[in-house]
Amino acid sequence: MTSSFKPVRKAVFPVAGLGTRFLPATKVLPKEMLPIGDRPLIQHAWEEARDAGIEEFLFVTGRHKNMLEEHFDYQPELMDTLEARGKKDLLEKVRGSEMPAGKLFLTRQPRPLGLGHAVWCARELVGNDPFAVILPDDVIMAPKGCLKQMVEAYNDLGGNMVAVMDVPRQDVAKYGVLDIGADNGKTVSVKGLVEKPEPAKAPSTLSIIGRYILQPEIFGHLAAFEKGAGGEIQITDAMSKLIGKQPFHGLRFEGTRYDCGSRLGFLEANIAFGLIDSELGGDVRHMIDRLSGSAAPLKRSAKGST
Ligand code: UTP
């Protein structure tokens, strides 16, 4: 550990966005409750944080988002019923979604003014500690969790860190993009950041996805409430101001990232997780073959199931 930086024990989950790309599904249902496989997006994110050694989980929620905290509650009636029916596997799964007592902290973002503003809303909960930020709509399939990879790199390098991946140049306008200094193939030192650049003007194609480790000094810059790309208070603009004052690195994580904030990415993630599901994987493969016209239709059983 770089001696001047504390370990990361807190993670902020900004979950106050409107999820307009999934309307009308997200009219009442929080986007972060949409499931990939048998777990909602927020649980995937929480598990990744927990596996990275995070001990305090800070949710920035908004109107119509109470379901997110309830998902992690103990549900006595449900547990009793599963117990009475001898459903041991399901009991185990439900237990795996319970938050340890006293580890979930909630704050509100009154209006969805942008990711930077949502993170700023967590300032009192974060205090003077380094913290991770996890966007639950980025789901990462990896042998070792993305945040765990970042925490390990942070323990060597300290400072601030973002998870990055190369994207096709025509797509950089959807991301915060790095201006790169020294690059050892795994970590890159960051010279500058641009939010949603025009493809021709982007300093590179190395783009930030929804995982960050930040020092608390970011809050001073977020408090300026500067509106950036799209008229929103962007975290990228505040992060830029830390460059040169503290170490700032990008980590090329190992794994595949699915943009579950978009409908196509969400579908792709469900198929990818379905394919590696121990119960369903074979059937999912067959279904894909069938839908793409390369296999015979599945025979229906008498009950109508396949
Ligand atoms: P998105 O940029 O995907 O925005 O947010 P969104 O509102 O959720 O979805 P669309 O674009 O309307 O479909 C990325 C993450 O940041 C959170 C979201 O909840 C999501 O987890 N967020 C975004 C906030 O918490 N507050 C905001 O003001 C904006």
mmCIF file of C-alpha atoms and ligand atoms in Angstrom:
data_model
loop_
_atom_site.group_PDB
_atom_site.id
_atom_site.type_symbol
_atom_site.label_atom_id
_atom_site.label_comp_id
_atom_site.label_asym_id
_atom_site.label_seq_id
_atom_site.Cartn_x
_atom_site.Cartn_y
_atom_site.Cartn_z
ATOM 1 C CA MET A 1 0.000 0.000 0.000
ATOM 2 C CA THR A 2 1.220 3.476 -0.894
ATOM 3 C CA SER A 3 1.533 4.795 2.651
ATOM 4 C CA SER A 4 -0.256 8.123 2.167
ATOM 5 C CA PHE A 5 -3.485 6.532 0.920
ATOM 6 C CA LYS A 6 -6.017 4.740 3.119
ATOM 7 C CA PRO A 7 -7.584 1.413 2.051
ATOM 8 C CA VAL A 8 -10.965 1.453 0.274
ATOM 9 C CA ARG A 9 -13.791 0.264 2.532
ATOM 10 C CA LYS A 10 -16.790 2.244 1.254
ATOM 11 C CA ALA A 11 -18.652 2.047 -2.032
ATOM 12 C CA VAL A 12 -21.204 4.480 -3.415
ATOM 13 C CA PHE A 13 -23.990 3.108 -5.628
ATOM 14 C CA PRO A 14 -25.659 5.948 -7.549
ATOM 15 C CA VAL A 15 -29.147 4.615 -8.253
ATOM 16 C CA ALA A 16 -31.271 7.751 -8.554
ATOM 17 C CA GLY A 17 -31.392 7.954 -12.378
ATOM 18 C CA LEU A 18 -34.648 7.800 -14.332
ATOM 19 C CA GLY A 19 -33.783 4.858 -16.574
ATOM 20 C CA THR A 20 -35.647 6.417 -19.497
ATOM 21 C CA ARG A 21 -34.203 3.970 -22.023
ATOM 22 C CA PHE A 22 -36.308 1.201 -20.471
ATOM 23 C CA LEU A 23 -39.613 3.074 -20.284
ATOM 24 C CA PRO A 24 -42.337 2.069 -19.686
ATOM 25 C CA ALA A 25 -40.756 -0.867 -17.771
ATOM 26 C CA THR A 26 -39.045 1.644 -15.457
ATOM 27 C CA LYS A 27 -42.092 3.825 -14.848
ATOM 28 C CA VAL A 28 -42.458 2.237 -11.396
ATOM 29 C CA LEU A 29 -39.706 -0.416 -11.300
ATOM 30 C CA PRO A 30 -36.198 0.987 -10.641
ATOM 31 C CA LYS A 31 -33.888 0.177 -13.567
ATOM 32 C CA GLU A 32 -31.429 -1.321 -11.081
ATOM 33 C CA MET A 33 -34.033 -3.985 -10.180
ATOM 34 C CA LEU A 34 -34.046 -5.411 -13.722
ATOM 35 C CA PRO A 35 -32.639 -8.948 -13.502
ATOM 36 C CA ILE A 36 -29.635 -10.479 -15.203
ATOM 37 C CA GLY A 37 -30.259 -14.186 -14.652
ATOM 38 C CA ASP A 38 -31.813 -14.618 -11.217
ATOM 39 C CA ARG A 39 -30.352 -11.467 -9.608
ATOM 40 C CA PRO A 40 -31.198 -7.810 -10.106
ATOM 41 C CA LEU A 41 -28.503 -5.440 -11.352
ATOM 42 C CA ILE A 42 -28.100 -3.922 -7.881
ATOM 43 C CA GLN A 43 -27.286 -7.338 -6.400
ATOM 44 C CA HIS A 44 -24.637 -8.036 -9.046
ATOM 45 C CA ALA A 45 -23.055 -4.690 -8.115
ATOM 46 C CA TRP A 46 -23.287 -5.319 -4.378
ATOM 47 C CA GLU A 47 -21.703 -8.791 -4.690
ATOM 48 C CA GLU A 48 -18.820 -7.362 -6.707
ATOM 49 C CA ALA A 49 -18.230 -4.705 -4.029
ATOM 50 C CA ARG A 50 -18.424 -7.201 -1.184
ATOM 51 C CA ASP A 51 -15.956 -9.524 -2.956
ATOM 52 C CA ALA A 52 -13.559 -6.575 -3.258
ATOM 53 C CA GLY A 53 -13.498 -6.105 0.529
ATOM 54 C CA ILE A 54 -15.993 -3.244 0.709
ATOM 55 C CA GLU A 55 -17.622 -3.027 4.147
ATOM 56 C CA GLU A 56 -20.004 -0.068 3.851
ATOM 57 C CA PHE A 57 -22.527 0.172 1.037
ATOM 58 C CA LEU A 58 -23.832 3.681 0.368
ATOM 59 C CA PHE A 59 -26.892 3.933 -1.880
ATOM 60 C CA VAL A 60 -27.832 7.269 -3.430
ATOM 61 C CA THR A 61 -31.489 6.726 -4.180
ATOM 62 C CA GLY A 62 -34.357 8.908 -5.352
ATOM 63 C CA ARG A 63 -38.119 8.891 -5.732
ATOM 64 C CA HIS A 64 -39.700 5.466 -6.456
ATOM 65 C CA LYS A 65 -36.485 3.671 -5.528
ATOM 66 C CA ASN A 66 -37.346 2.178 -2.117
ATOM 67 C CA MET A 67 -37.499 -1.299 -3.614
ATOM 68 C CA LEU A 68 -33.703 -1.227 -3.940
ATOM 69 C CA GLU A 69 -33.119 -1.139 -0.209
ATOM 70 C CA GLU A 70 -35.969 -3.591 0.487
ATOM 71 C CA HIS A 71 -34.352 -6.127 -1.822
ATOM 72 C CA PHE A 72 -31.564 -6.586 0.726
ATOM 73 C CA ASP A 73 -33.898 -7.031 3.736
ATOM 74 C CA TYR A 74 -34.540 -10.205 5.696
ATOM 75 C CA GLN A 75 -37.965 -11.538 4.554
ATOM 76 C CA PRO A 76 -39.294 -13.743 7.394
ATOM 77 C CA GLU A 77 -42.547 -14.879 5.715
ATOM 78 C CA LEU A 78 -40.760 -15.866 2.530
ATOM 79 C CA MET A 79 -38.046 -17.705 4.455
ATOM 80 C CA ASP A 80 -40.618 -19.568 6.589
ATOM 81 C CA THR A 81 -42.529 -20.650 3.495
ATOM 82 C CA LEU A 82 -39.410 -21.869 1.703
ATOM 83 C CA GLU A 83 -38.308 -23.664 4.867
ATOM 84 C CA ALA A 84 -41.715 -25.379 5.234
ATOM 85 C CA ARG A 85 -41.562 -26.484 1.586
ATOM 86 C CA GLY A 86 -38.018 -27.814 1.992
ATOM 87 C CA LYS A 87 -36.660 -25.530 -0.729
ATOM 88 C CA LYS A 88 -33.063 -25.518 0.490
ATOM 89 C CA ASP A 89 -31.520 -24.168 -2.733
ATOM 90 C CA LEU A 90 -33.902 -21.230 -2.845
ATOM 91 C CA LEU A 91 -33.378 -20.511 0.858
ATOM 92 C CA GLU A 92 -29.665 -20.341 0.182
ATOM 93 C CA LYS A 93 -30.175 -17.964 -2.741
ATOM 94 C CA VAL A 94 -32.441 -15.651 -0.761
ATOM 95 C CA ARG A 95 -30.033 -15.637 2.194
ATOM 96 C CA GLY A 96 -27.289 -14.655 -0.241
ATOM 97 C CA SER A 97 -29.185 -11.431 -0.953
ATOM 98 C CA GLU A 98 -29.327 -10.211 2.656
ATOM 99 C CA MET A 99 -27.250 -7.218 3.640
ATOM 100 C CA PRO A 100 -25.296 -7.704 6.882
ATOM 101 C CA ALA A 101 -26.825 -5.631 9.695
ATOM 102 C CA GLY A 102 -25.740 -1.996 9.819
ATOM 103 C CA LYS A 103 -23.836 -2.024 6.524
ATOM 104 C CA LEU A 104 -26.332 -0.336 4.209
ATOM 105 C CA PHE A 105 -26.434 3.470 4.282
ATOM 106 C CA LEU A 106 -28.927 5.523 2.339
ATOM 107 C CA THR A 107 -29.032 9.058 1.105
ATOM 108 C CA ARG A 108 -31.186 10.769 -1.492
ATOM 109 C CA GLN A 109 -30.573 12.705 -4.648
ATOM 110 C CA PRO A 110 -33.658 14.931 -4.777
ATOM 111 C CA ARG A 111 -33.413 15.505 -8.547
ATOM 112 C CA PRO A 112 -31.438 13.507 -11.122
ATOM 113 C CA LEU A 113 -28.972 16.257 -12.030
ATOM 114 C CA GLY A 114 -26.248 13.904 -13.203
ATOM 115 C CA LEU A 115 -23.830 11.269 -11.951
ATOM 116 C CA GLY A 116 -21.438 13.840 -10.444
ATOM 117 C CA HIS A 117 -24.284 15.327 -8.429
ATOM 118 C CA ALA A 118 -25.416 11.869 -7.270
ATOM 119 C CA VAL A 119 -21.908 11.103 -5.987
ATOM 120 C CA TRP A 120 -21.741 14.515 -4.282
ATOM 121 C CA CYS A 121 -24.961 13.614 -2.429
ATOM 122 C CA ALA A 122 -22.988 10.852 -0.646
ATOM 123 C CA ARG A 123 -20.330 13.241 0.720
ATOM 124 C CA GLU A 124 -21.438 13.094 4.373
ATOM 125 C CA LEU A 125 -21.551 9.289 4.330
ATOM 126 C CA VAL A 126 -18.133 9.019 2.679
ATOM 127 C CA GLY A 127 -16.462 11.580 4.966
ATOM 128 C CA ASN A 128 -12.709 11.857 4.598
ATOM 129 C CA ASP A 129 -12.103 8.367 3.211
ATOM 130 C CA PRO A 130 -11.312 7.021 -0.241
ATOM 131 C CA PHE A 131 -14.302 5.301 -1.807
ATOM 132 C CA ALA A 132 -15.385 3.240 -4.771
ATOM 133 C CA VAL A 133 -18.251 4.139 -7.099
ATOM 134 C CA ILE A 134 -20.124 1.328 -8.829
ATOM 135 C CA LEU A 135 -22.712 1.930 -11.529
ATOM 136 C CA PRO A 136 -25.000 -1.092 -11.330
ATOM 137 C CA ASP A 137 -25.960 -0.833 -14.992
ATOM 138 C CA ASP A 138 -22.441 -1.861 -15.963
ATOM 139 C CA VAL A 139 -22.278 -5.593 -15.277
ATOM 140 C CA ILE A 140 -18.864 -7.174 -15.661
ATOM 141 C CA MET A 141 -18.354 -10.883 -16.152
ATOM 142 C CA ALA A 142 -14.858 -11.714 -14.950
ATOM 143 C CA PRO A 143 -12.992 -14.530 -13.208
ATOM 144 C CA LYS A 144 -11.978 -11.942 -10.586
ATOM 145 C CA GLY A 145 -14.408 -9.079 -9.903
ATOM 146 C CA CYS A 146 -13.514 -5.816 -11.633
ATOM 147 C CA LEU A 147 -13.542 -3.812 -8.401
ATOM 148 C CA LYS A 148 -11.310 -6.383 -6.726
ATOM 149 C CA GLN A 149 -8.822 -5.994 -9.593
ATOM 150 C CA MET A 150 -8.963 -2.236 -9.068
ATOM 151 C CA VAL A 151 -8.509 -2.438 -5.291
ATOM 152 C CA GLU A 152 -5.421 -4.622 -5.808
ATOM 153 C CA ALA A 153 -3.947 -2.100 -8.252
ATOM 154 C CA TYR A 154 -4.913 0.780 -5.944
ATOM 155 C CA ASN A 155 -3.098 -0.882 -3.057
ATOM 156 C CA ASP A 156 0.099 -0.480 -5.110
ATOM 157 C CA LEU A 157 -0.532 2.861 -6.749
ATOM 158 C CA GLY A 158 -2.843 4.822 -4.421
ATOM 159 C CA GLY A 159 -4.675 7.917 -5.641
ATOM 160 C CA ASN A 160 -7.615 7.710 -8.031
ATOM 161 C CA MET A 161 -8.441 4.948 -10.478
ATOM 162 C CA VAL A 162 -10.988 4.281 -13.198
ATOM 163 C CA ALA A 163 -11.746 1.012 -14.992
ATOM 164 C CA VAL A 164 -11.151 1.456 -18.720
ATOM 165 C CA MET A 165 -11.633 -0.397 -21.978
ATOM 166 C CA ASP A 166 -10.952 0.347 -25.610
ATOM 167 C CA VAL A 167 -14.103 1.099 -27.597
ATOM 168 C CA PRO A 168 -14.567 1.617 -31.350
ATOM 169 C CA ARG A 169 -13.730 5.255 -32.179
ATOM 170 C CA GLN A 170 -17.258 5.993 -33.381
ATOM 171 C CA ASP A 171 -18.526 5.112 -29.865
ATOM 172 C CA VAL A 172 -16.286 7.408 -27.780
ATOM 173 C CA ALA A 173 -19.018 10.074 -27.671
ATOM 174 C CA LYS A 174 -20.862 7.867 -25.144
ATOM 175 C CA TYR A 175 -17.965 7.796 -22.644
ATOM 176 C CA GLY A 176 -15.444 9.707 -20.581
ATOM 177 C CA VAL A 177 -12.186 9.246 -22.526
ATOM 178 C CA LEU A 178 -8.556 9.215 -21.330
ATOM 179 C CA ASP A 179 -5.627 11.273 -22.495
ATOM 180 C CA ILE A 180 -2.913 8.720 -21.780
ATOM 181 C CA GLY A 181 0.546 9.138 -20.256
ATOM 182 C CA ALA A 182 2.754 6.172 -19.309
ATOM 183 C CA ASP A 183 1.174 2.844 -20.248
ATOM 184 C CA ASN A 184 2.416 -0.566 -19.067
ATOM 185 C CA GLY A 185 -0.370 -2.455 -20.860
ATOM 186 C CA LYS A 186 -2.386 -2.964 -17.676
ATOM 187 C CA THR A 187 -2.385 0.386 -15.913
ATOM 188 C CA VAL A 188 -2.102 3.730 -17.660
ATOM 189 C CA SER A 189 -1.330 7.030 -16.051
ATOM 190 C CA VAL A 190 -3.979 9.605 -16.914
ATOM 191 C CA LYS A 191 -2.911 13.015 -18.277
ATOM 192 C CA GLY A 192 -6.406 14.284 -18.968
ATOM 193 C CA LEU A 193 -10.068 13.303 -19.294
ATOM 194 C CA VAL A 194 -12.733 14.394 -21.766
ATOM 195 C CA GLU A 195 -16.436 13.606 -21.324
ATOM 196 C CA LYS A 196 -18.238 12.463 -24.482
ATOM 197 C CA PRO A 197 -15.752 13.822 -27.049
ATOM 198 C CA GLU A 198 -16.447 13.986 -30.760
ATOM 199 C CA PRO A 199 -14.784 10.880 -32.263
ATOM 200 C CA ALA A 200 -12.363 12.893 -34.408
ATOM 201 C CA LYS A 201 -11.218 14.958 -31.411
ATOM 202 C CA ALA A 202 -10.952 12.178 -28.811
ATOM 203 C CA PRO A 203 -7.453 11.931 -27.285
ATOM 204 C CA SER A 204 -7.672 8.096 -27.364
ATOM 205 C CA THR A 205 -10.293 5.365 -27.502
ATOM 206 C CA LEU A 206 -9.635 4.241 -23.936
ATOM 207 C CA SER A 207 -12.931 4.877 -22.189
ATOM 208 C CA ILE A 208 -14.170 4.853 -18.607
ATOM 209 C CA ILE A 209 -16.784 2.327 -17.577
ATOM 210 C CA GLY A 210 -18.813 2.383 -14.354
ATOM 211 C CA ARG A 211 -16.162 1.621 -11.739
ATOM 212 C CA TYR A 212 -14.110 4.250 -9.910
ATOM 213 C CA ILE A 213 -11.881 4.576 -6.865
ATOM 214 C CA LEU A 214 -11.713 8.191 -5.735
ATOM 215 C CA GLN A 215 -10.132 10.267 -3.010
ATOM 216 C CA PRO A 216 -12.454 12.476 -0.929
ATOM 217 C CA GLU A 217 -10.916 15.643 -2.430
ATOM 218 C CA ILE A 218 -13.263 15.029 -5.393
ATOM 219 C CA PHE A 219 -16.144 16.451 -3.322
ATOM 220 C CA GLY A 220 -14.598 19.932 -3.278
ATOM 221 C CA HIS A 221 -14.655 19.924 -7.108
ATOM 222 C CA LEU A 222 -18.130 18.387 -7.376
ATOM 223 C CA ALA A 223 -19.427 21.157 -5.107
ATOM 224 C CA ALA A 224 -18.830 23.660 -7.913
ATOM 225 C CA PHE A 225 -21.901 22.083 -9.626
ATOM 226 C CA GLU A 226 -20.459 22.789 -13.066
ATOM 227 C CA LYS A 227 -22.723 21.499 -15.801
ATOM 228 C CA GLY A 228 -20.893 19.519 -18.449
ATOM 229 C CA ALA A 229 -21.877 17.332 -21.410
ATOM 230 C CA GLY A 230 -25.655 16.959 -21.766
ATOM 231 C CA GLY A 231 -26.252 19.757 -19.220
ATOM 232 C CA GLU A 232 -25.553 17.282 -16.385
ATOM 233 C CA ILE A 233 -23.108 17.565 -13.488
ATOM 234 C CA GLN A 234 -20.513 15.076 -14.703
ATOM 235 C CA ILE A 235 -18.091 13.199 -12.501
ATOM 236 C CA THR A 236 -15.474 13.263 -15.280
ATOM 237 C CA ASP A 237 -15.154 17.045 -15.090
ATOM 238 C CA ALA A 238 -14.491 16.951 -11.327
ATOM 239 C CA MET A 239 -12.044 14.035 -11.727
ATOM 240 C CA SER A 240 -10.059 16.052 -14.292
ATOM 241 C CA LYS A 241 -9.256 18.565 -11.563
ATOM 242 C CA LEU A 242 -7.500 15.915 -9.460
ATOM 243 C CA ILE A 243 -5.049 15.053 -12.248
ATOM 244 C CA GLY A 244 -1.585 16.397 -11.472
ATOM 245 C CA LYS A 245 -2.460 16.817 -7.791
ATOM 246 C CA GLN A 246 -2.884 13.128 -6.947
ATOM 247 C CA PRO A 247 -1.947 9.929 -8.790
ATOM 248 C CA PHE A 248 -4.593 9.088 -11.400
ATOM 249 C CA HIS A 249 -4.633 5.768 -13.235
ATOM 250 C CA GLY A 250 -6.800 3.793 -15.596
ATOM 251 C CA LEU A 251 -6.938 0.013 -15.174
ATOM 252 C CA ARG A 252 -7.522 -2.217 -18.182
ATOM 253 C CA PHE A 253 -9.582 -4.755 -16.270
ATOM 254 C CA GLU A 254 -9.862 -8.395 -17.270
ATOM 255 C CA GLY A 255 -13.410 -9.385 -18.128
ATOM 256 C CA THR A 256 -16.361 -8.498 -20.326
ATOM 257 C CA ARG A 257 -18.486 -5.468 -19.599
ATOM 258 C CA TYR A 258 -22.160 -5.376 -20.514
ATOM 259 C CA ASP A 259 -23.869 -2.007 -20.790
ATOM 260 C CA CYS A 260 -27.119 -2.984 -19.093
ATOM 261 C CA GLY A 261 -28.326 0.622 -19.180
ATOM 262 C CA SER A 262 -29.078 0.033 -22.868
ATOM 263 C CA ARG A 263 -31.684 -2.451 -24.046
ATOM 264 C CA LEU A 264 -29.297 -4.262 -26.375
ATOM 265 C CA GLY A 265 -26.571 -4.546 -23.726
ATOM 266 C CA PHE A 266 -29.142 -5.797 -21.226
ATOM 267 C CA LEU A 267 -30.310 -8.505 -23.642
ATOM 268 C CA GLU A 268 -26.729 -9.479 -24.422
ATOM 269 C CA ALA A 269 -25.894 -9.764 -20.716
ATOM 270 C CA ASN A 270 -28.884 -12.013 -20.097
ATOM 271 C CA ILE A 271 -27.843 -14.273 -22.953
ATOM 272 C CA ALA A 272 -24.184 -14.317 -21.849
ATOM 273 C CA PHE A 273 -25.092 -15.141 -18.238
ATOM 274 C CA GLY A 274 -27.678 -17.665 -19.468
ATOM 275 C CA LEU A 275 -25.006 -19.454 -21.497
ATOM 276 C CA ILE A 276 -22.822 -20.004 -18.421
ATOM 277 C CA ASP A 277 -25.748 -20.923 -16.142
ATOM 278 C CA SER A 278 -25.201 -24.437 -14.775
ATOM 279 C CA GLU A 279 -28.914 -25.327 -15.107
ATOM 280 C CA LEU A 280 -29.874 -23.470 -18.267
ATOM 281 C CA GLY A 281 -26.687 -23.119 -20.311
ATOM 282 C CA GLY A 282 -27.324 -26.037 -22.702
ATOM 283 C CA ASP A 283 -30.941 -25.009 -23.336
ATOM 284 C CA VAL A 284 -29.932 -21.400 -23.894
ATOM 285 C CA ARG A 285 -27.411 -22.466 -26.541
ATOM 286 C CA HIS A 286 -30.048 -24.595 -28.245
ATOM 287 C CA MET A 287 -32.544 -21.738 -28.076
ATOM 288 C CA ILE A 288 -30.078 -19.369 -29.730
ATOM 289 C CA ASP A 289 -29.428 -21.889 -32.498
ATOM 290 C CA ARG A 290 -33.153 -22.341 -32.959
ATOM 291 C CA LEU A 291 -33.887 -18.609 -33.054
ATOM 292 C CA SER A 292 -31.088 -18.032 -35.516
ATOM 293 C CA GLY A 293 -32.540 -20.737 -37.738
ATOM 294 C CA SER A 294 -29.743 -23.284 -37.467
ATOM 295 C CA ALA A 295 -31.587 -25.916 -35.410
ATOM 296 C CA ALA A 296 -34.978 -27.599 -35.377
ATOM 297 C CA PRO A 297 -37.693 -26.001 -33.185
ATOM 298 C CA LEU A 298 -37.791 -27.298 -29.601
ATOM 299 C CA LYS A 299 -40.502 -29.911 -29.042
ATOM 300 C CA ARG A 300 -43.163 -28.787 -26.570
ATOM 301 C CA SER A 301 -44.087 -31.126 -23.734
ATOM 302 C CA ALA A 302 -47.722 -31.939 -22.823
ATOM 303 C CA LYS A 303 -47.650 -29.110 -20.233
ATOM 304 C CA GLY A 304 -46.581 -26.638 -22.868
ATOM 305 C CA SER A 305 -43.120 -26.084 -21.425
ATOM 306 C CA THR A 306 -40.004 -26.832 -23.443
HETATM 307 P P1 UTP B 1 -27.444 6.716 -16.675
HETATM 308 O O1 UTP B 1 -26.519 7.658 -17.331
HETATM 309 O O2 UTP B 1 -27.609 5.386 -17.317
HETATM 310 O O3 UTP B 1 -28.861 7.453 -16.529
HETATM 311 O O4 UTP B 1 -26.975 6.540 -15.176
HETATM 312 P P2 UTP B 1 -30.265 6.872 -16.137
HETATM 313 O O5 UTP B 1 -31.151 8.009 -15.783
HETATM 314 O O6 UTP B 1 -30.139 5.812 -15.084
HETATM 315 O O7 UTP B 1 -30.819 6.130 -17.439
HETATM 316 P P3 UTP B 1 -31.341 6.703 -18.861
HETATM 317 O O8 UTP B 1 -30.123 7.255 -19.564
HETATM 318 O O9 UTP B 1 -32.408 7.738 -18.595
HETATM 319 O O10 UTP B 1 -31.887 5.493 -19.540
HETATM 320 C C1 UTP B 1 -25.916 5.689 -14.756
HETATM 321 C C2 UTP B 1 -26.069 5.419 -13.263
HETATM 322 O O11 UTP B 1 -26.047 6.658 -12.540
HETATM 323 C C3 UTP B 1 -27.233 6.828 -11.793
HETATM 324 C C4 UTP B 1 -28.258 5.899 -12.423
HETATM 325 O O12 UTP B 1 -29.258 5.492 -11.490
HETATM 326 C C5 UTP B 1 -27.402 4.745 -12.913
HETATM 327 O O13 UTP B 1 -27.160 3.792 -11.883
HETATM 328 N N1 UTP B 1 -27.625 8.256 -11.819
HETATM 329 C C6 UTP B 1 -27.612 8.937 -13.001
HETATM 330 C C7 UTP B 1 -28.000 8.880 -10.642
HETATM 331 O O14 UTP B 1 -28.000 8.265 -9.563
HETATM 332 N N2 UTP B 1 -28.360 10.195 -10.688
HETATM 333 C C8 UTP B 1 -28.359 10.918 -11.846
HETATM 334 O O15 UTP B 1 -28.687 12.114 -11.801
HETATM 335 C C9 UTP B 1 -27.977 10.268 -13.020
#
